[in-house]
Coordinates of C-alpha atoms in Angstrom, one line a residue:
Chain A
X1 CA 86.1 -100.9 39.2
X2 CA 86.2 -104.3 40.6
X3 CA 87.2 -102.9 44.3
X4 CA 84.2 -100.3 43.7
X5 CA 81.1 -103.3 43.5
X6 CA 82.6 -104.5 46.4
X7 CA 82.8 -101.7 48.2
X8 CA 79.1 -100.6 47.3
X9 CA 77.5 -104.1 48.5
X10 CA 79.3 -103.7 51.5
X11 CA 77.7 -100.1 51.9
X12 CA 74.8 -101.9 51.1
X13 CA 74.6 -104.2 53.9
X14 CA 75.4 -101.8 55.9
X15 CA 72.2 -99.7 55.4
X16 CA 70.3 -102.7 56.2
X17 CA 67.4 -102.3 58.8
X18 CA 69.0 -99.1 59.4
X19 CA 66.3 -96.1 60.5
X20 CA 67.2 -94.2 56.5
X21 CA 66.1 -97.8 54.7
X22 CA 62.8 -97.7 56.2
X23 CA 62.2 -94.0 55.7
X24 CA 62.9 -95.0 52.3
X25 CA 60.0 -97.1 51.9
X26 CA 57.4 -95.2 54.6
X27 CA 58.3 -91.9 53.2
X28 CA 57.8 -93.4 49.4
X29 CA 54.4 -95.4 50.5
X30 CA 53.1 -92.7 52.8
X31 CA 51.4 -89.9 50.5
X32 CA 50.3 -93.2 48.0
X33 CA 48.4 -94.7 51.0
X34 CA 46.6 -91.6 52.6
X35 CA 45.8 -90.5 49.0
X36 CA 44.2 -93.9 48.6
X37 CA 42.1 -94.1 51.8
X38 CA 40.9 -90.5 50.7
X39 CA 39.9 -91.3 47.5
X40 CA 37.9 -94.8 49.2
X41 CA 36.5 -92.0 51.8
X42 CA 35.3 -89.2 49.4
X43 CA 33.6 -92.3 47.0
X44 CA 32.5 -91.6 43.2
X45 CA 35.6 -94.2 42.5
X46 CA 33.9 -95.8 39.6
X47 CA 33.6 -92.0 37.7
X48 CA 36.6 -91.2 38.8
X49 CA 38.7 -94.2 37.3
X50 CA 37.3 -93.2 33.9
X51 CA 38.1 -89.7 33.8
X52 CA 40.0 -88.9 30.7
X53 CA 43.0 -87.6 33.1
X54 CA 43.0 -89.9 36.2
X55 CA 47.2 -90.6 36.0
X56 CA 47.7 -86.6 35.4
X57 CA 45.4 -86.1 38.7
X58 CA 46.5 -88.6 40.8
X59 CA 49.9 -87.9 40.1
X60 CA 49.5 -84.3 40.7
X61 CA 48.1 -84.7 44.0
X62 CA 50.7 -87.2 45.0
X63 CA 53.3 -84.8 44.2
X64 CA 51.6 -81.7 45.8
X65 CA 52.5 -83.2 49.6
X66 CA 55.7 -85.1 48.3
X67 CA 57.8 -82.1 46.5
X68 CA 57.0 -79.4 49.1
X69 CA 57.5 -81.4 52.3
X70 CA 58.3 -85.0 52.0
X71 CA 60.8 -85.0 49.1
X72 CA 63.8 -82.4 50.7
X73 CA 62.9 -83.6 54.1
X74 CA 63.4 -87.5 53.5
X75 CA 66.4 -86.2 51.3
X76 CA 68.2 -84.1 54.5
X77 CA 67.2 -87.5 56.2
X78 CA 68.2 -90.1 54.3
X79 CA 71.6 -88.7 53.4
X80 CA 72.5 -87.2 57.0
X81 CA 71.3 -90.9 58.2
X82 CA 73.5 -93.1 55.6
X83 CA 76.4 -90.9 56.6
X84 CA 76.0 -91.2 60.5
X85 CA 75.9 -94.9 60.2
X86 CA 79.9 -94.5 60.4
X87 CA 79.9 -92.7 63.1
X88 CA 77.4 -93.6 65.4
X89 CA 79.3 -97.3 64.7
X90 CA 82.5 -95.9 65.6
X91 CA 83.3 -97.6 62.3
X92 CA 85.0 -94.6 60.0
X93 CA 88.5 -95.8 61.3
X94 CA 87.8 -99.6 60.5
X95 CA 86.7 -98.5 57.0
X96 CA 89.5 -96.3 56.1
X97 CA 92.2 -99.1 57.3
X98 CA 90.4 -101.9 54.8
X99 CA 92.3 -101.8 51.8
X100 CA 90.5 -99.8 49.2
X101 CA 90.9 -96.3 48.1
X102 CA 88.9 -93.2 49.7
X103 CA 88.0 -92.5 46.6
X104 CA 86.6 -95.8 46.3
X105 CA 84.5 -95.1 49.7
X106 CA 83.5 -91.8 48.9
X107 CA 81.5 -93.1 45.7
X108 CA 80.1 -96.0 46.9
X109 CA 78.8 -94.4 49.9
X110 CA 77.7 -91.9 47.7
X111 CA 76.0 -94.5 44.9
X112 CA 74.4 -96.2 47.9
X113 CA 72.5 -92.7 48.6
X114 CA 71.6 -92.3 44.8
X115 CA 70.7 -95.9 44.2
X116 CA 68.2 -95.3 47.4
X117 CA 66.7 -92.0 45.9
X118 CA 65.6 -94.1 42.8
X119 CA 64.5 -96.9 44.5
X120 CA 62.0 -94.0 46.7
X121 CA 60.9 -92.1 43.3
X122 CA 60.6 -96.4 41.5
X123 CA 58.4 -97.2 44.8
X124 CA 56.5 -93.5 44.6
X125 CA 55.1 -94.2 41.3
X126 CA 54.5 -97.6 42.2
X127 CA 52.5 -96.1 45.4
X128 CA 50.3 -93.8 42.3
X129 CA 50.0 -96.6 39.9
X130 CA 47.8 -98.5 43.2
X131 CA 46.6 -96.0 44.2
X132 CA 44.5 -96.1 39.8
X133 CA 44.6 -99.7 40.3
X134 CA 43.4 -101.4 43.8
X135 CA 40.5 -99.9 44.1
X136 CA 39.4 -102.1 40.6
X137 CA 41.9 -105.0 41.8
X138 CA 39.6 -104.8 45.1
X139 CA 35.9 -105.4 43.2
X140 CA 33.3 -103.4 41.8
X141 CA 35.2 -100.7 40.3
X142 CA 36.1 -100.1 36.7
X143 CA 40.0 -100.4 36.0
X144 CA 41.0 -97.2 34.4
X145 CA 40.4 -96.5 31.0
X146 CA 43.5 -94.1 30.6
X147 CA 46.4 -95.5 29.2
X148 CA 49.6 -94.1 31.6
X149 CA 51.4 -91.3 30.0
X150 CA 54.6 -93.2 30.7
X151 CA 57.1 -91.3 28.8
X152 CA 55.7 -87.8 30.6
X153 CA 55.8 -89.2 34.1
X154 CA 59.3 -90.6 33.3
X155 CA 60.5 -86.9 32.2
X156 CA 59.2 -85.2 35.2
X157 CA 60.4 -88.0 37.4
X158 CA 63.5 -87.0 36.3
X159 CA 63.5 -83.2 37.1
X160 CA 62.8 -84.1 40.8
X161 CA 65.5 -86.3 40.6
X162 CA 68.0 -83.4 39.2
X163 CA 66.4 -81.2 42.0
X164 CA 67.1 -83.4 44.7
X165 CA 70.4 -83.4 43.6
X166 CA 72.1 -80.7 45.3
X167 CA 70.3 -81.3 48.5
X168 CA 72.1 -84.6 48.3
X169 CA 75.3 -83.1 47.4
X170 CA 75.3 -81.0 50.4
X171 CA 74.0 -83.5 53.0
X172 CA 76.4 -85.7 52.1
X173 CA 79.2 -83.2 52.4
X174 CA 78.1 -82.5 56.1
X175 CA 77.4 -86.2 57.2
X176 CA 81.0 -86.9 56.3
X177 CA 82.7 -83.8 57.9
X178 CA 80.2 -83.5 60.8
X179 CA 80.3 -85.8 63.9
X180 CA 77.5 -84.3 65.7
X181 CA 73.9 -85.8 63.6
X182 CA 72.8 -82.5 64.8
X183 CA 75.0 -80.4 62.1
X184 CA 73.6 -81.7 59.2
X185 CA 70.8 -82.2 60.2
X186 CA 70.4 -78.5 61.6
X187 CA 71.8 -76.8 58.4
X188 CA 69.6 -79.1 56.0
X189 CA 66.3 -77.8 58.1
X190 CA 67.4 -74.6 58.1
X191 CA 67.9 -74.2 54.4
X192 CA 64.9 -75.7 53.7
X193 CA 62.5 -73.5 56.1
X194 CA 65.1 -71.0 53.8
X195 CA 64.2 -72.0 50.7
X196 CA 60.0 -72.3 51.9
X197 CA 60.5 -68.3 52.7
X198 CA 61.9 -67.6 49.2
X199 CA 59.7 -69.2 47.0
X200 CA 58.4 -66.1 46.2
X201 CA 61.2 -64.3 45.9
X202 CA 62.5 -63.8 42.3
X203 CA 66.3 -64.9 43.5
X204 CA 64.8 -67.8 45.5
X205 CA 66.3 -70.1 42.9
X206 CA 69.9 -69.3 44.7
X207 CA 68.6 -71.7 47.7
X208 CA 69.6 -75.1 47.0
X209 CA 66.7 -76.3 48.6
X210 CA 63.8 -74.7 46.5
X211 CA 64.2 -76.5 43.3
X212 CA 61.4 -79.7 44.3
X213 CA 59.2 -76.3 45.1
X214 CA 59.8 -74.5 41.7
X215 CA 59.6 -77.9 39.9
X216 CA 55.9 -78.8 41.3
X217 CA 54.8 -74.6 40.5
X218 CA 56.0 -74.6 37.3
X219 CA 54.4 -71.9 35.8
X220 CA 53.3 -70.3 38.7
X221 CA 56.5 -69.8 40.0
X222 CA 58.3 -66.5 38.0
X223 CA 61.3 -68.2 37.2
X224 CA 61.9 -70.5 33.9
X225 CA 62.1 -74.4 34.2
X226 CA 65.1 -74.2 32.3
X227 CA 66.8 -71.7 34.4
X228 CA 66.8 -73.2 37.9
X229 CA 68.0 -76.8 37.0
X230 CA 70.9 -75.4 35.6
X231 CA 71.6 -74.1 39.0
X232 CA 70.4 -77.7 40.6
X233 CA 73.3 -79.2 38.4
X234 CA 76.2 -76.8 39.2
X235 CA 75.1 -76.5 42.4
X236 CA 75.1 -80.6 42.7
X237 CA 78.6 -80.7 40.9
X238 CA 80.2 -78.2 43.3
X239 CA 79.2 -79.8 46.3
X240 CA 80.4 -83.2 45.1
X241 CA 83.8 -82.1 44.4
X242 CA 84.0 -79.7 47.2
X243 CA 82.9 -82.9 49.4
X244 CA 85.1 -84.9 47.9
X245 CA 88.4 -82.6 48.1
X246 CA 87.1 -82.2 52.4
X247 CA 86.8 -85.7 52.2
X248 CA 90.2 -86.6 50.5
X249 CA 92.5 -83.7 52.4
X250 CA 90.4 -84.6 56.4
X251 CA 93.3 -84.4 58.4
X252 CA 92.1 -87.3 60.3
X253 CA 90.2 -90.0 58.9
X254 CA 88.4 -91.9 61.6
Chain B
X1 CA 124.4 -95.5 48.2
X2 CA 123.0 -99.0 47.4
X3 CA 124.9 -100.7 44.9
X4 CA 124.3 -100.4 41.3
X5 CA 121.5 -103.1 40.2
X6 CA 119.9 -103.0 43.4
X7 CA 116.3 -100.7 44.0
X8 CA 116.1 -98.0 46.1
X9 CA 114.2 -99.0 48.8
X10 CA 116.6 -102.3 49.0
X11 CA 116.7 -101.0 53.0
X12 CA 113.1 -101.4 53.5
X13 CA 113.3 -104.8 51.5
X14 CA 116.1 -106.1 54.0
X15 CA 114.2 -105.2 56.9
X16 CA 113.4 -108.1 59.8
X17 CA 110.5 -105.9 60.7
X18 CA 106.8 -106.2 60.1
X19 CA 106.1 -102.3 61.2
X20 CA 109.5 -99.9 61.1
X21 CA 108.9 -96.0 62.3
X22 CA 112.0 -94.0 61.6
X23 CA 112.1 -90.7 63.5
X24 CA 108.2 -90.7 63.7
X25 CA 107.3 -86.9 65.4
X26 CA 103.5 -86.0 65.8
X27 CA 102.4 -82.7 66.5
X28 CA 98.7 -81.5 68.1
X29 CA 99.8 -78.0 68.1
X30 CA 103.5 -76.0 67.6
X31 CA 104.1 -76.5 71.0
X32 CA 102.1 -79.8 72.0
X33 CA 104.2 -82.6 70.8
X34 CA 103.0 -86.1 71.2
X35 CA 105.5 -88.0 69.2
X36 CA 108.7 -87.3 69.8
X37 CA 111.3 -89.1 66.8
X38 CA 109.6 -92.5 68.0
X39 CA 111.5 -95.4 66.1
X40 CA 109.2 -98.5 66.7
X41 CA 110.2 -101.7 65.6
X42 CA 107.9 -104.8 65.9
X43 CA 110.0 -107.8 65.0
X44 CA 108.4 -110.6 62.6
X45 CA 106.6 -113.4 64.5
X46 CA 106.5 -111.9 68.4
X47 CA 104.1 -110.6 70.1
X48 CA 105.1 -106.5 71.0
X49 CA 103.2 -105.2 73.5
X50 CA 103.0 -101.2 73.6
X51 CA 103.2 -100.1 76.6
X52 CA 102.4 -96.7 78.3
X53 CA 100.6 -94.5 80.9
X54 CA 97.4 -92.5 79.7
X55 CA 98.4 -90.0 77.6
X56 CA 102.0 -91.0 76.7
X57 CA 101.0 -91.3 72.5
X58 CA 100.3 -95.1 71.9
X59 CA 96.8 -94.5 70.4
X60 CA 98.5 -91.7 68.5
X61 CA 101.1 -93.8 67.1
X62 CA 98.6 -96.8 66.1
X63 CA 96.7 -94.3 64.7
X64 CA 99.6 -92.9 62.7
X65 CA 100.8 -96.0 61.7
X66 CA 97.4 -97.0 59.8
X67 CA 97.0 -94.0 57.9
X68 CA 94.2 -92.5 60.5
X69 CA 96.1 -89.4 61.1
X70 CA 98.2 -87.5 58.9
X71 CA 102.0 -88.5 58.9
X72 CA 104.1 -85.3 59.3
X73 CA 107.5 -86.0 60.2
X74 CA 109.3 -89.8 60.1
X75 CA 109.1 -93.0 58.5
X76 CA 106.5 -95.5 58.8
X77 CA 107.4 -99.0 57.1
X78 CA 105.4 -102.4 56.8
X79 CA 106.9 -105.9 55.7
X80 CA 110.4 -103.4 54.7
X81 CA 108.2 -101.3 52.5
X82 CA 107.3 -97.6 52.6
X83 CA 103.4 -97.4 54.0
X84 CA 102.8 -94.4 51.4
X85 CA 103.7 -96.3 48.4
X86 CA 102.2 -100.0 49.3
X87 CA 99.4 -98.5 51.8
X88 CA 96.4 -100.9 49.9
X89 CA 99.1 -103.6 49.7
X90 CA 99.4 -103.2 53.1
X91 CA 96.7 -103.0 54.7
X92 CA 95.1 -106.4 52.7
X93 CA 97.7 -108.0 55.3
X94 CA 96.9 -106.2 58.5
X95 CA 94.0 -106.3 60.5
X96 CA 93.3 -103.6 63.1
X97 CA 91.1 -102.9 66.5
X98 CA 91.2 -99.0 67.5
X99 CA 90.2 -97.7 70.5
X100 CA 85.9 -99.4 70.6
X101 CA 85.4 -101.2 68.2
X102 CA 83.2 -100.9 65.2
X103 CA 79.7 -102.3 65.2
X104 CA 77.0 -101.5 63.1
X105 CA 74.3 -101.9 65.6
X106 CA 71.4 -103.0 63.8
X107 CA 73.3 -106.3 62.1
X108 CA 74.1 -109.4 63.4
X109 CA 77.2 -110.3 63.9
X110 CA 77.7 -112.7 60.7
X111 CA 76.1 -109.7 59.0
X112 CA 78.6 -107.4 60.6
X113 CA 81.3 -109.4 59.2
X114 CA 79.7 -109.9 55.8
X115 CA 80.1 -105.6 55.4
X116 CA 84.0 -106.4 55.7
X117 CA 84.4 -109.8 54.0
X118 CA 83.0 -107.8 51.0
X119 CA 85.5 -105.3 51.2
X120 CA 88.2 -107.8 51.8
X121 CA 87.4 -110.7 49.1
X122 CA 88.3 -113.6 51.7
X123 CA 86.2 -116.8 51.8
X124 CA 82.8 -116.6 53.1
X125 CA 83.1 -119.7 55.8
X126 CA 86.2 -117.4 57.2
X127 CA 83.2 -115.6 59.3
X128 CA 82.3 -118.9 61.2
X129 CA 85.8 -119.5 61.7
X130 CA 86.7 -116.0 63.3
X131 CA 83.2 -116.0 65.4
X132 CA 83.9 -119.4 66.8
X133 CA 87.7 -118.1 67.6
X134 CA 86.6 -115.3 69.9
X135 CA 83.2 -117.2 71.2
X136 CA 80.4 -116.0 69.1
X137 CA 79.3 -118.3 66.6
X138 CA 76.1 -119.0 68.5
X139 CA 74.7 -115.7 68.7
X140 CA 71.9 -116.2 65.9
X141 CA 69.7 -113.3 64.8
X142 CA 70.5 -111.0 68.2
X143 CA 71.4 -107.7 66.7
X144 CA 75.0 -106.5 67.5
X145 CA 73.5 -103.5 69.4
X146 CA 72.2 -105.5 72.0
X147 CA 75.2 -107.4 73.0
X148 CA 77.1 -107.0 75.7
X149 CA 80.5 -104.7 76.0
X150 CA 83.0 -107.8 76.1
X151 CA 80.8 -109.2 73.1
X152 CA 81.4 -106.3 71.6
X153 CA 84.8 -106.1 71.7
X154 CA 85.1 -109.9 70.8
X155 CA 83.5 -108.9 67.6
X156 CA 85.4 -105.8 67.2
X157 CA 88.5 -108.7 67.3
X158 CA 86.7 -111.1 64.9
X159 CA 86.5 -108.0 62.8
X160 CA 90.3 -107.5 63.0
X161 CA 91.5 -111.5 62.2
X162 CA 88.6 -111.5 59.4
X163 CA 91.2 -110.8 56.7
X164 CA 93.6 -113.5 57.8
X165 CA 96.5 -110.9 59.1
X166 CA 100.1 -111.3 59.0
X167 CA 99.8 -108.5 61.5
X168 CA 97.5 -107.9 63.9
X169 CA 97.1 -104.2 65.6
X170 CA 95.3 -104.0 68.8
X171 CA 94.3 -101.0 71.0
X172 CA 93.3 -102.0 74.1
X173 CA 92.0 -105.4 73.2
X174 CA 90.5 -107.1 76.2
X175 CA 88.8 -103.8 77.3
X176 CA 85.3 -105.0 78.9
X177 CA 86.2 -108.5 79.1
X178 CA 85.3 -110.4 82.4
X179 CA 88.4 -112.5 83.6
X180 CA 87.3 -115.4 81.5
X181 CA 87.3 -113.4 78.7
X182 CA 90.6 -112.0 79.0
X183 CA 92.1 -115.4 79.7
X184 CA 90.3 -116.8 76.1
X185 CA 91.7 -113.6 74.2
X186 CA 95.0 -114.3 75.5
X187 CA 94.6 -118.0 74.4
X188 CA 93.4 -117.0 70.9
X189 CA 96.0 -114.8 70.5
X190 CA 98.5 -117.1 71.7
X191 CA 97.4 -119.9 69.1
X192 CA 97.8 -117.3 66.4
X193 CA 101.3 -116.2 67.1
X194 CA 102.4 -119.6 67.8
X195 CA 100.7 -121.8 65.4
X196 CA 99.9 -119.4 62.2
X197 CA 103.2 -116.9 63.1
X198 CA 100.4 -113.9 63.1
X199 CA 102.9 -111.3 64.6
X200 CA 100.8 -109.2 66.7
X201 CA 101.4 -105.6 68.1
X202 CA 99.3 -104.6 71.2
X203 CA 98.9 -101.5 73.5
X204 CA 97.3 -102.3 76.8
X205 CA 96.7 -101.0 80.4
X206 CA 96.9 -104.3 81.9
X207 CA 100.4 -105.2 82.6
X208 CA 100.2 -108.4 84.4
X209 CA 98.0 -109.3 81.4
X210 CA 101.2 -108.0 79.4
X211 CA 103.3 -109.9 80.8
X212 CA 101.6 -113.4 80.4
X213 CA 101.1 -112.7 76.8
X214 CA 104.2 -110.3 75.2
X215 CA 107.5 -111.5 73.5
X216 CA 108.7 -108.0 72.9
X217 CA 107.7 -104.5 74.8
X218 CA 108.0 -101.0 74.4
X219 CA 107.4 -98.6 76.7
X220 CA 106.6 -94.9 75.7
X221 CA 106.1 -92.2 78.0
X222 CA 105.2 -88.3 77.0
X223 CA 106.2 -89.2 73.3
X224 CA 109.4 -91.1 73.6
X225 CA 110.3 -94.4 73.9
X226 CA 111.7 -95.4 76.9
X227 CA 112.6 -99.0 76.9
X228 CA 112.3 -101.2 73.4
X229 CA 113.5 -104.8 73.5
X230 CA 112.5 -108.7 74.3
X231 CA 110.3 -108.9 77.6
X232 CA 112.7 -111.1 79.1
X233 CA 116.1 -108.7 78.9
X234 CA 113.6 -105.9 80.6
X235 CA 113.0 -108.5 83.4
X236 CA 116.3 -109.4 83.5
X237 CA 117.2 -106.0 83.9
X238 CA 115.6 -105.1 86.2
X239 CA 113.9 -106.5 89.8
X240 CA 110.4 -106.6 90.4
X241 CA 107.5 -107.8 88.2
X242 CA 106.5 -105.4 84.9
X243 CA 103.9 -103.2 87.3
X244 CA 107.1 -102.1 89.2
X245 CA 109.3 -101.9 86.4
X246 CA 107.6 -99.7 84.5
X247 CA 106.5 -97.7 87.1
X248 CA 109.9 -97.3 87.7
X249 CA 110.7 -96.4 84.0
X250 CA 108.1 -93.9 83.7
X251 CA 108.4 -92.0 86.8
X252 CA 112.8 -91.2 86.1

């Protein structure tokens, strides 16, 4: 366990001013900021900040851009980014002759992705909660009168997570068998144009890539809540341990 | 048989070798060999340099020996034990330059090292130590992508000593270094043999290089060891300086 918090803060350094931490935090701030200057632009702020739903509209809106685009985009990103960092350093051979288990490398890479999907979904909802608040921090606007429905944004913060899951998964398993950026890279853009297409379809849910779709339709979509996050989670567990046994049996390791 | 009381591996235990291969056969394809029954042995406290033309398997065999590439047939030993049994033990006292070396671009070079002074555990003020060693400890906030290919490599070497080696593996180590450069690497690593008895095991092109610098040579050509033994028996051997020696070795 010890050998694994060391092996993590060195993962974490690594990602440091690399291109996936900052598209961490633009992709995060982005939709928060444009929704912000369009709500200044289109004006009636001071009515709007005391509507009865303001959190349940803002975050709505926020989400419309960030689960159909942004959210499996920055994910194919991120992930195929962290995971090129190796290679494009020439440095897989220098980490797998340190003295710490691959199994040890594969989860802290791996925790370093997660930890970095929270900390965009924490600085998303930090981007919505300004986006309520500045305008009244600024002057001359009333502070919203809603109290945040915490524990409901919590609970579908947490569905987007599970969605996102097997993108993850996935992107992770190609970034550590692929060389070439262009593989994973290629296969995640692919799947997701994939998954756009098949929304409609009643077996869309088969597309790891829909789920951020299906979770912002809800009851628009045909299929049940329930049904397709079961698939997110086996789907997420069987590319972990199929990227883990790759991983594990590579025939050569840097 | 050893004698009852005694473990095993009491062969490994006995052995005057930092890195042992027994037998060591690598294969690309059925008919591709590129090791063929390579029995290296790099004594405790010299400096072996691994010699070879293009081709001839020493990047294959530092590879092998480090766990990069699957082991199929042979031995590989370090400090007399079996590397598949004390592999993490191992590798805390070996520090390694493959091929380029590995630099994460967008760090500087005391961030570079922080990544694998984390990994390792050693002391934090080790970083200063290595980066004055190989002539880098004034390069501030410049990120590591913008430096220079010798600068590179020097920190691709500060990498390698970060973890205060018993044995130090170098592939092609002075690659991209001016003349200066090469004459400063071949001080550092020197000082480290001499005064810290770092043994140090080192392929290179350079042979007049090599032969300033190596204690102990091996020369490998299309898989198979040629000639293993001190420098000075090969020279003794044989007339001519290193160039024409092993150009004469490699060409029979």
């Amino acid at each position: 366990m010890y050998s694994y918090f060391h092996s993590f803060h060195s993962e974490w350094l690594k990602k440091r001013r690399s291109a996936a931490s900052w598209l961490t935090l633009i992709g995060a701030l982005l939709v928060p900021i444009v929704m912000l200057i369009s709500r200044y632009d289109s004006g009636g702020l001071a009515a709007a900040n005391r509507l009865p739903h303001l959190w349940e509209n803002l975050y709505a809106r926020s989400w419309q851009f960030m689960a159909i685009f942004l959210l499996p985009m920055g994910v194919v990103l991120a992930t195929s980014l962290i995971t090129q960092l190796e290679f494009r350093s020439n440095a897989w051979k220098q980490l797998c002759t340190t003295p710490q288990k691959l199994t040890t490398i594969f989860f802290a890479k791996l925790s370093v992705i997660l930890v970095m999907l929270l900390q965009f979904f924490l600085l998303f909802n930090i981007g919505i909660y300004l986006e309520g608040v500045l305008p009244a921090l600024a002057g001359g606007i009333t502070y919203p009168t809603e109290r945040i429905p915490f524990m409901a944004l919590w609970r579908a913060n947490g569905w987007f997570i599970l969605d996102c899951l097997p993108i993850v998964a996935l992107q992770y398993l190609l970034g550590l068998y692929c060389k070439n950026f262009l593989v994973p890279l290629g296969v995640g853009l692919g799947l997701y144009v994939a998954s756009m297409i098949a929304t409609q379809w009643r077996y869309g849910y088969i597309i790891p890539y829909t789920y951020s779709t299906l979770e912002w339709l809800g009851n628009r979509s045909s299929l049940s809540t329930s049904h397709f996050h079961v698939w997110a989670a086996g789907y997420s567990v069987a590319f972990l341990v199929l990227g883990y046994i790759l991983y594990i049996t590579k025939k050569e390791k840097g | 048989m050893p004698p009852t009381g005694i473990p095993a591996d009491y062969l490994y235990r006995m052995s005057p070798f930092c890195l042992e291969t027994a037998g060591l056969t690598y294969r690309f394809s059925r008919h591709n060999i590129v090791l063929d029954n390579l029995d290296l042995r790099v004594p405790e406290g010299s400096i072996y340099g691994f010699l070879g033309p293009n081709g001839a398997g020493k990047t294959t065999t530092l590879r092998l020996v480090l766990g990069l590439l699957r082991r199929q047939q042979g031995r590989i030993s370090f400090f007399g034990h079996p590397y598949e049994t004390s592999r993490l033990a191992t590798l805390k006292k070996v520090g390694s330059l493959i091929e380029s070396p590995s630099i994460y671009g967008q760090l500087t070079a005391v961030e570079n090292l922080l990544v694998w002074q984390k990994i390792y555990g050693c002391p934090k003020d080790r970083i200063a130590t290595v980066l004055e060693w190989v002539g880098l400890a004034n390069t501030g906030r410049k990120a590591a992508g913008k430096f220079s290919l010798g600068m590179k490599q020097r920190l691709g070497i500060a990498v390698a000593l970060l973890n205060d080696p018993a044995l130090l593996i170098l592939d092609e180590p002075t690659n991209g270094l001016d003349p200066a450069g090469m004459v400063e690497i071949r001080a550092l690593l020197q000082q480290l043999n001499h005064q810290q008895g770092v043994t140090i095991l080192l392929s290179s092109h350079l042979l007049w290089e090599m032969q300033k610098l190596v204690t102990y040579t091996g020369i490998i050509h299309q898989g198979r060891l040629l000639y293993q033994g001190p420098l000075d028996q090969l020279m003794a051997k044989h007339e001519g300086d290193l160039e024409t020696i092993f150009i004469k070795l490699t060409q029979h």
